Coordinates of C-alpha atoms and ligand atoms in Angstrom, one line a residue:
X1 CA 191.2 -113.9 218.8
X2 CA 190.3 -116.1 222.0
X3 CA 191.3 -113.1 223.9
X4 CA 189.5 -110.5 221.6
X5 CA 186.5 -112.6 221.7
X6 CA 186.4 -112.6 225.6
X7 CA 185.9 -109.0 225.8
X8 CA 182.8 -107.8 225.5
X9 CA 184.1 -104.5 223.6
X10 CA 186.4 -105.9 221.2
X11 CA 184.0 -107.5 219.5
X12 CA 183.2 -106.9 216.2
X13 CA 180.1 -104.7 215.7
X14 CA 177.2 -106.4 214.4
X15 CA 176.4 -104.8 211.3
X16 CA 172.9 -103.4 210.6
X17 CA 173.2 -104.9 207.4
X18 CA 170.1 -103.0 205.9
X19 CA 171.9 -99.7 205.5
X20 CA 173.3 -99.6 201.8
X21 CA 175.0 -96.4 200.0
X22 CA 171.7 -96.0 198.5
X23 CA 170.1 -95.1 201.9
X24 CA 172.3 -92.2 202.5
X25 CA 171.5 -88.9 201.0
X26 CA 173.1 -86.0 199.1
X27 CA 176.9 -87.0 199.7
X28 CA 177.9 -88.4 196.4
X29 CA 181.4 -87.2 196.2
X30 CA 182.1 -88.5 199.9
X31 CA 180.5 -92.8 198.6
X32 CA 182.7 -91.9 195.2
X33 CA 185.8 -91.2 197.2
X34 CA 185.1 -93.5 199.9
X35 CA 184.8 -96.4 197.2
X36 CA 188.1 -95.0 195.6
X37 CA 190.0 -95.3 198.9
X38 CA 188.2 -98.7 200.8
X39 CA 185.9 -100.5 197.9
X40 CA 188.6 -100.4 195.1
X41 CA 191.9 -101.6 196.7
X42 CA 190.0 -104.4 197.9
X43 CA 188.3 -105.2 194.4
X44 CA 190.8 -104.1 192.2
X45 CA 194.4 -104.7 194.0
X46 CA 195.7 -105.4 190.5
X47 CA 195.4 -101.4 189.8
X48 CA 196.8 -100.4 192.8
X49 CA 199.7 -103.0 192.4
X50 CA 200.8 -101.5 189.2
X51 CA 200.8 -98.0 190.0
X52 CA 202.3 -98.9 193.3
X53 CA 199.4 -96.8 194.8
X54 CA 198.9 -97.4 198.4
X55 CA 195.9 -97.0 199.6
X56 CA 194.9 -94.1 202.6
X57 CA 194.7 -95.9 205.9
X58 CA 192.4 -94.0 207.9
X59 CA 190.2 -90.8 206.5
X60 CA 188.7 -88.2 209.5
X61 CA 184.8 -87.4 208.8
X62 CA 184.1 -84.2 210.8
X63 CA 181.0 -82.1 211.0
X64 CA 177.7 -81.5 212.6
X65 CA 176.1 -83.9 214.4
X66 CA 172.8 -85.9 212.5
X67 CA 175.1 -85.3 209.3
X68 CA 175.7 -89.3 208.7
X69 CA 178.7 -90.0 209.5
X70 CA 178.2 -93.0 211.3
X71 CA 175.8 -94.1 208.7
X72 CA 178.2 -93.8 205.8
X73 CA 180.7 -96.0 207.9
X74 CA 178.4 -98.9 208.6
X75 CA 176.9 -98.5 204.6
X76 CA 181.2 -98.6 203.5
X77 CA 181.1 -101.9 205.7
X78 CA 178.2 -103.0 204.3
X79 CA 179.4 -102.4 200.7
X80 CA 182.4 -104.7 201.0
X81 CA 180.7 -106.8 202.4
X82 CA 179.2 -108.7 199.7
X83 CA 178.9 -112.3 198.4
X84 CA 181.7 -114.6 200.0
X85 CA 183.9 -111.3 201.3
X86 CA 183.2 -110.2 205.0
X87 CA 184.7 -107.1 206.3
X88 CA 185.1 -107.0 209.8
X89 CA 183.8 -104.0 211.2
X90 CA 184.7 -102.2 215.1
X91 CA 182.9 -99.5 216.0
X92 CA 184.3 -97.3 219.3
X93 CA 183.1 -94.5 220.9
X94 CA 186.1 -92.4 221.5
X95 CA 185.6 -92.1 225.2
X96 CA 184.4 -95.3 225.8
X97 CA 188.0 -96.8 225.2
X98 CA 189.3 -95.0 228.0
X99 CA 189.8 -97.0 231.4
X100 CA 190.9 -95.9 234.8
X101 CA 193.2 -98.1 234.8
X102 CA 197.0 -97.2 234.2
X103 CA 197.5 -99.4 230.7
X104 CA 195.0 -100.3 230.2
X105 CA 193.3 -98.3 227.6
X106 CA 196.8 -98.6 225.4
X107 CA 196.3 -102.5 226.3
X108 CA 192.6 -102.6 224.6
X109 CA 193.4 -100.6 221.6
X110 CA 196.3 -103.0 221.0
X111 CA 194.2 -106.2 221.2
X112 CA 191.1 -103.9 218.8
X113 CA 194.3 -103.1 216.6
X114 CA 195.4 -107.2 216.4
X115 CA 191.9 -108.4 216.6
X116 CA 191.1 -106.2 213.2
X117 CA 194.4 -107.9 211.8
X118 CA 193.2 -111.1 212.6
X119 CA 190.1 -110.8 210.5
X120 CA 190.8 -108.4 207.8
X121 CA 189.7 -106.9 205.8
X122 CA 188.5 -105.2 208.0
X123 CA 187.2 -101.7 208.8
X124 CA 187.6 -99.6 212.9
X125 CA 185.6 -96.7 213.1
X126 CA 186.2 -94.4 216.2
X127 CA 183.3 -92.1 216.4
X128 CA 184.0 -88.9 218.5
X129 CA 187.3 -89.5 218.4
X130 CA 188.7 -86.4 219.9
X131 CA 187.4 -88.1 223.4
X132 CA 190.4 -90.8 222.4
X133 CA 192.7 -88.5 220.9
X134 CA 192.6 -85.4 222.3
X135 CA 195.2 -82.1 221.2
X136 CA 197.7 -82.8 223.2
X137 CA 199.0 -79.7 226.1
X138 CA 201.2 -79.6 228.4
X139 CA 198.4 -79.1 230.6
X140 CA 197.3 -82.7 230.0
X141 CA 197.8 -85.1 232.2
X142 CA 199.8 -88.1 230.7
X143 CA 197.6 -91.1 230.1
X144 CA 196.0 -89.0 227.0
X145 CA 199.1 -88.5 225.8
X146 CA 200.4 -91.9 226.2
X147 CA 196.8 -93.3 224.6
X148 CA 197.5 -90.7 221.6
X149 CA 201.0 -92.2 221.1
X150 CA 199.7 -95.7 221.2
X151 CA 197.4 -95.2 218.5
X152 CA 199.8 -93.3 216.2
X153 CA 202.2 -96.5 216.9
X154 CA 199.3 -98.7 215.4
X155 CA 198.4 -97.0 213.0
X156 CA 202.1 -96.3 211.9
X157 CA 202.3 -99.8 212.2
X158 CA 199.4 -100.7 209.5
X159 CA 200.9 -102.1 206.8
X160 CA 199.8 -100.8 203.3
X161 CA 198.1 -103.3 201.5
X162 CA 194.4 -101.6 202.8
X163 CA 193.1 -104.3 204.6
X164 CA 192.8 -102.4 207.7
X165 CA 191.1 -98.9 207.1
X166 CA 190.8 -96.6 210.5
X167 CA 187.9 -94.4 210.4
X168 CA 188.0 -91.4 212.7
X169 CA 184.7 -89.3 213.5
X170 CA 184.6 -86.2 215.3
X171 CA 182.5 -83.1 215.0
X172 CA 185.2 -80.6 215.6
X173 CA 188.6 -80.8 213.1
X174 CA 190.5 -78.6 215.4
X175 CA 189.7 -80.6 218.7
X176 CA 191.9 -83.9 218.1
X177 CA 195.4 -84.0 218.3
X178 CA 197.0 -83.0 214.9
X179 CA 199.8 -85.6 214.4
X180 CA 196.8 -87.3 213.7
X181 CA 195.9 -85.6 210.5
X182 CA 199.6 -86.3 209.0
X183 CA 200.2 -88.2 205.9
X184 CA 200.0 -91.7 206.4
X185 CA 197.6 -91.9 209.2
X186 CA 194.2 -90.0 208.8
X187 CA 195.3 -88.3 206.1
X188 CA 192.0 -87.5 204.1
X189 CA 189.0 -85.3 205.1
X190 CA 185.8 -85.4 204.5
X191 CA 183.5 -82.5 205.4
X192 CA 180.2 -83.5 206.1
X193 CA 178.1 -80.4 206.2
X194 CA 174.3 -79.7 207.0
X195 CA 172.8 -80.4 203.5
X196 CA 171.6 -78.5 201.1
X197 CA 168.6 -78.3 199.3
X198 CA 169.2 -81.1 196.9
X199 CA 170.5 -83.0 199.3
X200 CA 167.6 -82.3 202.2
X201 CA 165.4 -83.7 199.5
X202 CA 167.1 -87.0 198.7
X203 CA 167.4 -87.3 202.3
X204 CA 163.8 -86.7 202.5
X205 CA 163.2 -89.1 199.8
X206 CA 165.2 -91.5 201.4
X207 CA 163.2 -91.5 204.7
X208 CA 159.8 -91.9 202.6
X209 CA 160.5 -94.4 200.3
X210 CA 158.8 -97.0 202.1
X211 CA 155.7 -95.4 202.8
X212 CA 152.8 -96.6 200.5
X213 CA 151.8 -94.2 199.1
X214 CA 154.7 -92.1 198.0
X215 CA 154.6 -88.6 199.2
X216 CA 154.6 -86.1 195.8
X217 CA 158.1 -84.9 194.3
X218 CA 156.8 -81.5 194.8
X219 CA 155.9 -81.7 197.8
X220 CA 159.5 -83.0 198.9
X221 CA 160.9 -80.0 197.3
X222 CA 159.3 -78.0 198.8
X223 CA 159.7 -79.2 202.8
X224 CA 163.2 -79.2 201.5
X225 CA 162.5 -75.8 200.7
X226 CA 161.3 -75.1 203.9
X227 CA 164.1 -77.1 206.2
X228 CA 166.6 -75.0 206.0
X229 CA 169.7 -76.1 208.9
X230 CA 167.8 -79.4 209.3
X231 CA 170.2 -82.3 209.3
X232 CA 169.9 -85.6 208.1
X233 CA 168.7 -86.9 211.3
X234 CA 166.8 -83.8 211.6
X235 CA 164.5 -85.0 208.8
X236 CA 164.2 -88.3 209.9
X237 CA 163.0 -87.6 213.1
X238 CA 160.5 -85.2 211.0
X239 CA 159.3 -87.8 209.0
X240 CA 158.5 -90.1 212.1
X241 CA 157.0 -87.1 213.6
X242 CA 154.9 -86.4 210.9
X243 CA 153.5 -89.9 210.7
X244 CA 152.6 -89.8 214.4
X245 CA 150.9 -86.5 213.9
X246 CA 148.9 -88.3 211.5
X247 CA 148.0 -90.9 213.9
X248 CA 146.9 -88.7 216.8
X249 CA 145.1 -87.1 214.3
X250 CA 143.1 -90.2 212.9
X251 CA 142.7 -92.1 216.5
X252 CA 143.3 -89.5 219.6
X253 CA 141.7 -92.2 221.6
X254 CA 144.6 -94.6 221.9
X255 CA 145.9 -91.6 223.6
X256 CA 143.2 -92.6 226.1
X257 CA 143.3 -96.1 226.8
X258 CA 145.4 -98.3 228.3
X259 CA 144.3 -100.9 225.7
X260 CA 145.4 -102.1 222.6
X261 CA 142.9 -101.0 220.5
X262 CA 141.9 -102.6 216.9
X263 CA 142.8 -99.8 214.3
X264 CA 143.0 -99.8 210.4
X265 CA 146.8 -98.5 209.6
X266 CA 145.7 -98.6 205.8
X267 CA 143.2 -95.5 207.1
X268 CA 146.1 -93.3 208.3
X269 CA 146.7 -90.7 205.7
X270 CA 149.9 -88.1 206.4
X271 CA 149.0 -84.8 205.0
X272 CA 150.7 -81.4 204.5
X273 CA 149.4 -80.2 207.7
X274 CA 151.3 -83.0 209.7
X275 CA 154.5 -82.1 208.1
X276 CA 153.3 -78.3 209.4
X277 CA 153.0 -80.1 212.3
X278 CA 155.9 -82.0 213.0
X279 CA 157.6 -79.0 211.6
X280 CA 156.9 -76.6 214.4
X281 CA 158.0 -79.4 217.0
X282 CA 161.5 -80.1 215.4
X283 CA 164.4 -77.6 216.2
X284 CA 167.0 -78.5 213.9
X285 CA 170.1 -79.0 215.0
X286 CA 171.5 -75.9 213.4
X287 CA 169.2 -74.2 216.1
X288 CA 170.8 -75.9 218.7
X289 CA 174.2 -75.5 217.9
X290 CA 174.9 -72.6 216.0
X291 CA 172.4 -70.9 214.3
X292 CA 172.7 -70.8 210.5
X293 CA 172.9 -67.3 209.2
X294 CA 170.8 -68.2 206.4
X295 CA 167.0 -67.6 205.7
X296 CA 164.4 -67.1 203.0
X297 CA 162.4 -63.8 203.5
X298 CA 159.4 -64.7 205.6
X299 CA 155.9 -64.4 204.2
X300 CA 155.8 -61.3 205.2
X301 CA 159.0 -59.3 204.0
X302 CA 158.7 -61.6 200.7
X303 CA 156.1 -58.9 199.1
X304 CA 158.2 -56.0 200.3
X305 CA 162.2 -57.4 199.2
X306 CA 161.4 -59.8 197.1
X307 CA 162.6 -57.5 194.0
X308 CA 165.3 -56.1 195.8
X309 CA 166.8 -59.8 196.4
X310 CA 166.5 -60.0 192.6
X311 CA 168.4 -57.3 192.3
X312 CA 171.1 -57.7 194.6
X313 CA 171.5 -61.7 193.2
X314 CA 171.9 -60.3 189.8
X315 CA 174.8 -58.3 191.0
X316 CA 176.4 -60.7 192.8
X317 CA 177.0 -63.4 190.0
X318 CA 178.3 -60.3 188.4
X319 CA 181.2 -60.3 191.3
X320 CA 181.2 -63.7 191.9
X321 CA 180.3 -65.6 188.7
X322 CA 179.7 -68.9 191.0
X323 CA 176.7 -67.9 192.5
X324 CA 175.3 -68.4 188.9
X325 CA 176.1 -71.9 189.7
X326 CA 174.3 -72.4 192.3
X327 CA 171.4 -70.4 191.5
X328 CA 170.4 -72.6 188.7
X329 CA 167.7 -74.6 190.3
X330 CA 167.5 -77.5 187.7
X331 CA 170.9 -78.2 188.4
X332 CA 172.3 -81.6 189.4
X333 CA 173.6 -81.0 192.8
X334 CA 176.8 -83.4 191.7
X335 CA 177.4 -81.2 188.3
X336 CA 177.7 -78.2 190.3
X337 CA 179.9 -79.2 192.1
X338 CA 181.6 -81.1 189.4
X339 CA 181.9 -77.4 187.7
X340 CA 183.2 -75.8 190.5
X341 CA 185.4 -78.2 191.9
X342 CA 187.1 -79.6 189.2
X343 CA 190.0 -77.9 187.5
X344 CA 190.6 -80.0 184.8
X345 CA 188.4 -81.6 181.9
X346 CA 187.6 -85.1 183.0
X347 CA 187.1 -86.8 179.2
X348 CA 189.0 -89.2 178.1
X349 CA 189.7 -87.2 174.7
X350 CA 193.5 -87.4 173.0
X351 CA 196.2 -85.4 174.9
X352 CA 200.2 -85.8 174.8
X353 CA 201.3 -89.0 175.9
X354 CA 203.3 -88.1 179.3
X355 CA 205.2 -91.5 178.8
X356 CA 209.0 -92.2 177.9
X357 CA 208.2 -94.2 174.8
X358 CA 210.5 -95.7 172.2
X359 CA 211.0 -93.2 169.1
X360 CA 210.0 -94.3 165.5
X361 CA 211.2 -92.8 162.4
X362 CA 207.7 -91.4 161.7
X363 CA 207.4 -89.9 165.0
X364 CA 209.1 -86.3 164.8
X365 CA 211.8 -85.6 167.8
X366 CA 209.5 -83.9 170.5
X367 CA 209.2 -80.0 170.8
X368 CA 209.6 -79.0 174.6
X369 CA 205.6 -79.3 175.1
X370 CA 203.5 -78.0 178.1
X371 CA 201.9 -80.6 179.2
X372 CA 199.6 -79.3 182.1
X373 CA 198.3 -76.3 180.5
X374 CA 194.9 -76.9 179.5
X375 CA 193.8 -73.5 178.3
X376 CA 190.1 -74.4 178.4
X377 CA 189.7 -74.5 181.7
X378 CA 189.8 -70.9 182.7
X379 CA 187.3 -70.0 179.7
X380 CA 185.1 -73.1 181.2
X381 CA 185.4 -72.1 184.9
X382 CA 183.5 -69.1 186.1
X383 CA 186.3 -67.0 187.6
X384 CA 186.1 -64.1 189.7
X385 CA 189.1 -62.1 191.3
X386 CA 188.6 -61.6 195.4
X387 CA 184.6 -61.2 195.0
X388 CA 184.1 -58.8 197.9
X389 CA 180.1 -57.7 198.3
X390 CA 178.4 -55.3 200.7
X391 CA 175.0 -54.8 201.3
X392 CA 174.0 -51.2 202.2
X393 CA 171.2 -49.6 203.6
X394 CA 170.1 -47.1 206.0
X395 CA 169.3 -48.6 209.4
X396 CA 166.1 -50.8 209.7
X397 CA 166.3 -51.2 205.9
X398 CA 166.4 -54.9 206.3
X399 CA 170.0 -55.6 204.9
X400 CA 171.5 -57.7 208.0
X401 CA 168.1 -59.1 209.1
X402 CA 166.1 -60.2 205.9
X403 CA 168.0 -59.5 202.6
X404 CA 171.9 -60.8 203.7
X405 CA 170.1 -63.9 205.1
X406 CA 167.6 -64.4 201.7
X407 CA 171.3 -64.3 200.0
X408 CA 173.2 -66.9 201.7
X409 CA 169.9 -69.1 201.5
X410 CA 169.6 -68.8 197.6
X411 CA 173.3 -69.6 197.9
X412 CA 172.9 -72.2 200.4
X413 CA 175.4 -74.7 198.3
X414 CA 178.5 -72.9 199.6
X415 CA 179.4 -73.4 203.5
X416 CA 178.9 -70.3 204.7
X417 CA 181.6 -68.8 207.8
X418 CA 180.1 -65.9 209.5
X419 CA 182.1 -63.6 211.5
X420 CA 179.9 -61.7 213.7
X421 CA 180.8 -60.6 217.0
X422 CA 178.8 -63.2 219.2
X423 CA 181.0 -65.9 217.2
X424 CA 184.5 -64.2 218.0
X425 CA 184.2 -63.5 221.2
X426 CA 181.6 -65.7 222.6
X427 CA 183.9 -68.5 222.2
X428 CA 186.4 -70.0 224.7
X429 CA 189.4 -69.4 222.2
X430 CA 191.0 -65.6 222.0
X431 CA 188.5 -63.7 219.1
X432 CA 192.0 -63.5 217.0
X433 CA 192.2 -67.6 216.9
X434 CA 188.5 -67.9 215.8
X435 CA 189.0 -65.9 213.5
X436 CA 191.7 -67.7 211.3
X437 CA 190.3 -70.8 212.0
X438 CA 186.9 -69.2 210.3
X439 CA 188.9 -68.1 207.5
X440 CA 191.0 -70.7 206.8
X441 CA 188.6 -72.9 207.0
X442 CA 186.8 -71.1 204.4
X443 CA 189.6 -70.7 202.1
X444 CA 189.8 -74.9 202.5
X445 CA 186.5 -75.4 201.2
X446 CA 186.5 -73.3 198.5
X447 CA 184.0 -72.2 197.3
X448 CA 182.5 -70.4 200.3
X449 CA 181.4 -67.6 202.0
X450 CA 182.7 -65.3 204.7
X451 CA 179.6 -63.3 206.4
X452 CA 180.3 -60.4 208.4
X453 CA 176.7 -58.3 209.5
X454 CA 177.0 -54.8 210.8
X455 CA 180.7 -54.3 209.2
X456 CA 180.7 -51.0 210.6
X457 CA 180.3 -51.7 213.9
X458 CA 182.5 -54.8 213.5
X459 CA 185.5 -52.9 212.4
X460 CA 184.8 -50.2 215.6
X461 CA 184.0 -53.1 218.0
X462 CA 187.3 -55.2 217.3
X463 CA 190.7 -54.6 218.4
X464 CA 193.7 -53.7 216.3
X465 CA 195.3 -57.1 216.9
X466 CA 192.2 -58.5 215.3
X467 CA 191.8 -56.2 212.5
X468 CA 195.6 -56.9 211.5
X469 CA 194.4 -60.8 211.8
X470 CA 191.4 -60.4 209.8
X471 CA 193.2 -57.9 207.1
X472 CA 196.2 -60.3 207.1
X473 CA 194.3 -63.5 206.4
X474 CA 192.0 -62.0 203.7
X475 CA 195.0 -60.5 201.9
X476 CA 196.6 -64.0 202.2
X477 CA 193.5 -65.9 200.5
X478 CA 194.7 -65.9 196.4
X479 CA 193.0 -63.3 194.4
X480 CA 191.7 -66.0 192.2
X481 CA 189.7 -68.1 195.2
X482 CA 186.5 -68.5 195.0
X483 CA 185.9 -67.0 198.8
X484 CA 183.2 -64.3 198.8
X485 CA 183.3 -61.6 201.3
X486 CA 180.2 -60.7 202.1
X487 CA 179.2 -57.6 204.6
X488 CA 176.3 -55.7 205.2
X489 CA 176.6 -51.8 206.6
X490 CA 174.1 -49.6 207.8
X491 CA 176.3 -46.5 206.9
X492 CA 176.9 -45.5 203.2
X493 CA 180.3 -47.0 201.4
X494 CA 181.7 -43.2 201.3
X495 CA 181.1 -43.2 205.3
X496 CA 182.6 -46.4 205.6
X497 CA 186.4 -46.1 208.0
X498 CA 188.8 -46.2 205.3
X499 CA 190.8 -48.6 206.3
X500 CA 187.7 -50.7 206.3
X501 CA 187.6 -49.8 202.5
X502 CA 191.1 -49.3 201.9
X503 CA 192.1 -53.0 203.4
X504 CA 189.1 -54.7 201.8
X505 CA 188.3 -52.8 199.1
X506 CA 184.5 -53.7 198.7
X507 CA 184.0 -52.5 195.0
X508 CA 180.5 -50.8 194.5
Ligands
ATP601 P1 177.2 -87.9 215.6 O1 178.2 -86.8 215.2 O2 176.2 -87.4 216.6 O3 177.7 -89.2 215.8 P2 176.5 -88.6 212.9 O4 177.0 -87.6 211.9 O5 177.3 -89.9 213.1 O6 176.2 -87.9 214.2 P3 174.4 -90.4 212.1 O7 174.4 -91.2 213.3 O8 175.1 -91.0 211.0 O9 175.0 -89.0 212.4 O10 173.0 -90.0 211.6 C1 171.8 -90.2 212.4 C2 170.7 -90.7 211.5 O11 170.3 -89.6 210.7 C3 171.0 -91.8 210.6 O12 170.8 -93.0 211.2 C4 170.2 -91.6 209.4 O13 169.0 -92.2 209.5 C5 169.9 -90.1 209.4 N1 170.8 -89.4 208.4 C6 171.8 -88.6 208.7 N2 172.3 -88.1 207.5 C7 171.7 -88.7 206.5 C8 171.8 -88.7 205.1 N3 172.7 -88.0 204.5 N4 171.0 -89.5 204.4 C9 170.1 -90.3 205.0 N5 169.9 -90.3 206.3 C10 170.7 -89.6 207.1

């Protein structure tokens, strides 16, 4: 510990101890696994004892960035970390563990690795991993390799009792080396995706709470509304921007001078407009990075499509019964997904013992029984059999640029992969890669979309390789999957290529 303690880094990370489960927003089922995997083995050993359960030892949280990853780590350490228990908690940057010299980044990882042994229970989180634990080439010069090694040796070498819980955070899956993801080390995801509505609002919520007064429910809904691709440090930056608007707005002069000046905080009020405001100044990140293919019709188009959208949403929960789901605005955002998600009923309600137990005379000898079949579910779970949707107009109709964007907004609960030409071949991987990695990406995190604009000029623009790719994959997704297809055309469905039609069969 004496040697731990002399380096700066090894410390442990002094925990903002403010930040509680309750102060992050709209990620429910990641806290309720989270609590499964870290909280509960530390609480409940007993239960983990008797079903000789061990416990994850790291989990990969990927996504975004401004999404809260690093917030729900310090908030897990903050968690367990209450009364008499401690949990120790290192924090790494990735890249800042590397070291020029030969060694010696394998010798500080070792000593973070001992150091976290020392004091368990404790908790290392390495955000942006992928800077420590690159995919590994042949390309590569060594020392990554050697690093990558080092830490799979650790963490091999965790032993299984949870005390020690590696946290890895990266914003792209596919960029760190994969033994990584294996069982036994980081071998739980968690997908931390721009929020939704629902979850834009807690978020909002969240970032308000301490203002006096409290900003209207309605109004949060409806910024939320309004934020579409803002992430969660999107909004509080928007919230802090807003209050400053309000502040220029109540006392330009201390814009002015160099003085302190006496003001009256109580007589700063934060209107609508400041939100407007701060609004026009904020590009959310989903701007910056990629853009998000979804958008409520503007002001303008609203009066024009907003019947057609009707119409074309009514259709679609024919196809794809999940959208109904999602549409339903009063809606918990956690039942949804509990709908969706889960495949079997969760009650506690009377079913066939699984258990060898000791016969009585009463008991009739057992019938071969089924024991997983619980018919219910697929009467209870909206099913729909490779939804497939195309939206067709003639050209300048506003299919690709208003009424496919309005969809997958009113949808927005469902991660949304669009496969447009700019994001196949304006990448650094070959168009063919993307591509799977799109799809089965989608197909992971189920239910979802697959967006392709302009499908006719897609299917002329791509190559053959590609189109066998892209057939391929989407023949290799179960019919049962909840993946929509969803395409928009400028030429009729009759005019359509046919092996457009033929290999994706969009139904009419
Ligand atoms: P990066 O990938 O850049 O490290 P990150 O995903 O780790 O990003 P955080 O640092 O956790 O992002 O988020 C930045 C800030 O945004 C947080 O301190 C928090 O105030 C706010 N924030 C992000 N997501 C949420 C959320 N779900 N609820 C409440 N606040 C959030």
């Amino acid at each position: 510990m004496k040697i731990g303690a002399t380096l700066a880094d090894v410390d442990p990370m002094q925990i903002d101890c403010s930040v509680r489960f309750d102060g992050v927003g709209g990620l429910s089922d990641h806290i309720s696994a989270l609590k499964e995997m870290v909280v509960f083995p530390l609480l409940y050993p007993e239960v983990f004892e008797r079903f000789k359960i061990q416990p994850p030892r790291g989990c990969l949280f990927y996504g975004p960035p401004g999404t809260g990853k690093t917030l729900v780590a310090r908030a897990l350490a903050n968690e367990c970390s209450q009364g008499e228990r401690r949990i120790a908690f290192f924090m790494r940057k990735g890249a800042d563990c590397l070291s020029k010299w030969a060694g010696e980044s394998e010798r500080q990882l070792r000593l973070l690795f001992d150091q976290a042994y020392q004091m368990r229970p404790s908790i290392i989180f390495f955000d942006e991993i992928d800077g420590l634990a690159p995919v590994r080439s042949s390309e590569q010069d060594q020392i990554h390799s050697s690093i990558v090694s080092t830490l799979l040796a650790l963490m091999d070498g965790l032993d299984s009792r949870g005390e020690i819980v590696v946290i890895g955070a990266t914003n792209r899956l596919d960029s760190i080396d994969p033994a990584l993801r294996r069982p036994g080390r980081f071998d739980r995801e968690f997908l931390f995706s721009l929020p939704n509505q629902e979850a834009r609002k807690e978020i909002f919520k969240i970032h308000t709470r301490d203002w006096t007064p409290k900003p209207l429910d309605m109004f949060l809904e409806e910024l939320a509304e309004k934020c579409v691709g803002y992430c969660g440090a999107d909004i509080k930056s928007l919230c802090a921007e807003a209050a400053l608007c309000a502040l220029r707005r109540r006392y330009p002069q201390i814009y002015k001078s160099s003085e302190k000046l006496q003001i009256d905080v109580a007589s700063i009020r934060i209107t609508a407009k400041d939100f407007a405001m701060a609004m026009q100044k904020t590009v959310p990140a989903s701007q910056r990075a990629v853009a998000s293919p979804g958008r409520a019709l503007s002001s303008v188009s609203k009066p024009l499509l907003e019947n057609t959208l009707a119409r074309i949403l009514q259709a679609l929960q024919r196809v794809f019964p999940h959208a109904e789901f999602a549409l339903q605005k009063d809606q918990q955002p956690d039942s949804v997904n509990h709908v969706l998600r889960n495949d079997t009923v969760d009650s506690d309600e009377e079913s066939p013992s699984i258990f060898e137990e000791k016969p009585t005379h009463k008991m009739p000898s057992r019938e071969k029984e089924k024991f997983l079949s619980f018919s219910r579910n697929a009467y209870y779970q909206p099913t729909s059999c490779r939804p497939r949707f195309l939206l067709v107009g003639e050209p300048g109709y506003g299919q690709a640029s208003h009424l496919a964007p309005a969809v997958i907004h009113a949808l927005e609960k469902f991660p949304v992969y669009a496969l447009d030409l700019p994001v196949l071949f304006v990448t650094a991987t070959s168009p063919e890669e993307t591509c799977a990695q799109l799809m089965r990406e989608a197909q992971r995190t189920a239910p979802s979309i697959i967006y392709i604009p302009h499908i006719h000029l897609w299917w002329e623009a791509v190559g053959a390789t590609l189109k066998a790719t892209f057939t391929t994959l989407l023949h290799n997704i179960p019919a049962f999957a909840p993946v929509l297809l969803l395409a928009t055309s400028d030429v009729c469905h009759a005019d359509l290529p046919t092996e457009t039609d033929g290999s994706i069969y969009f139904r009419q």
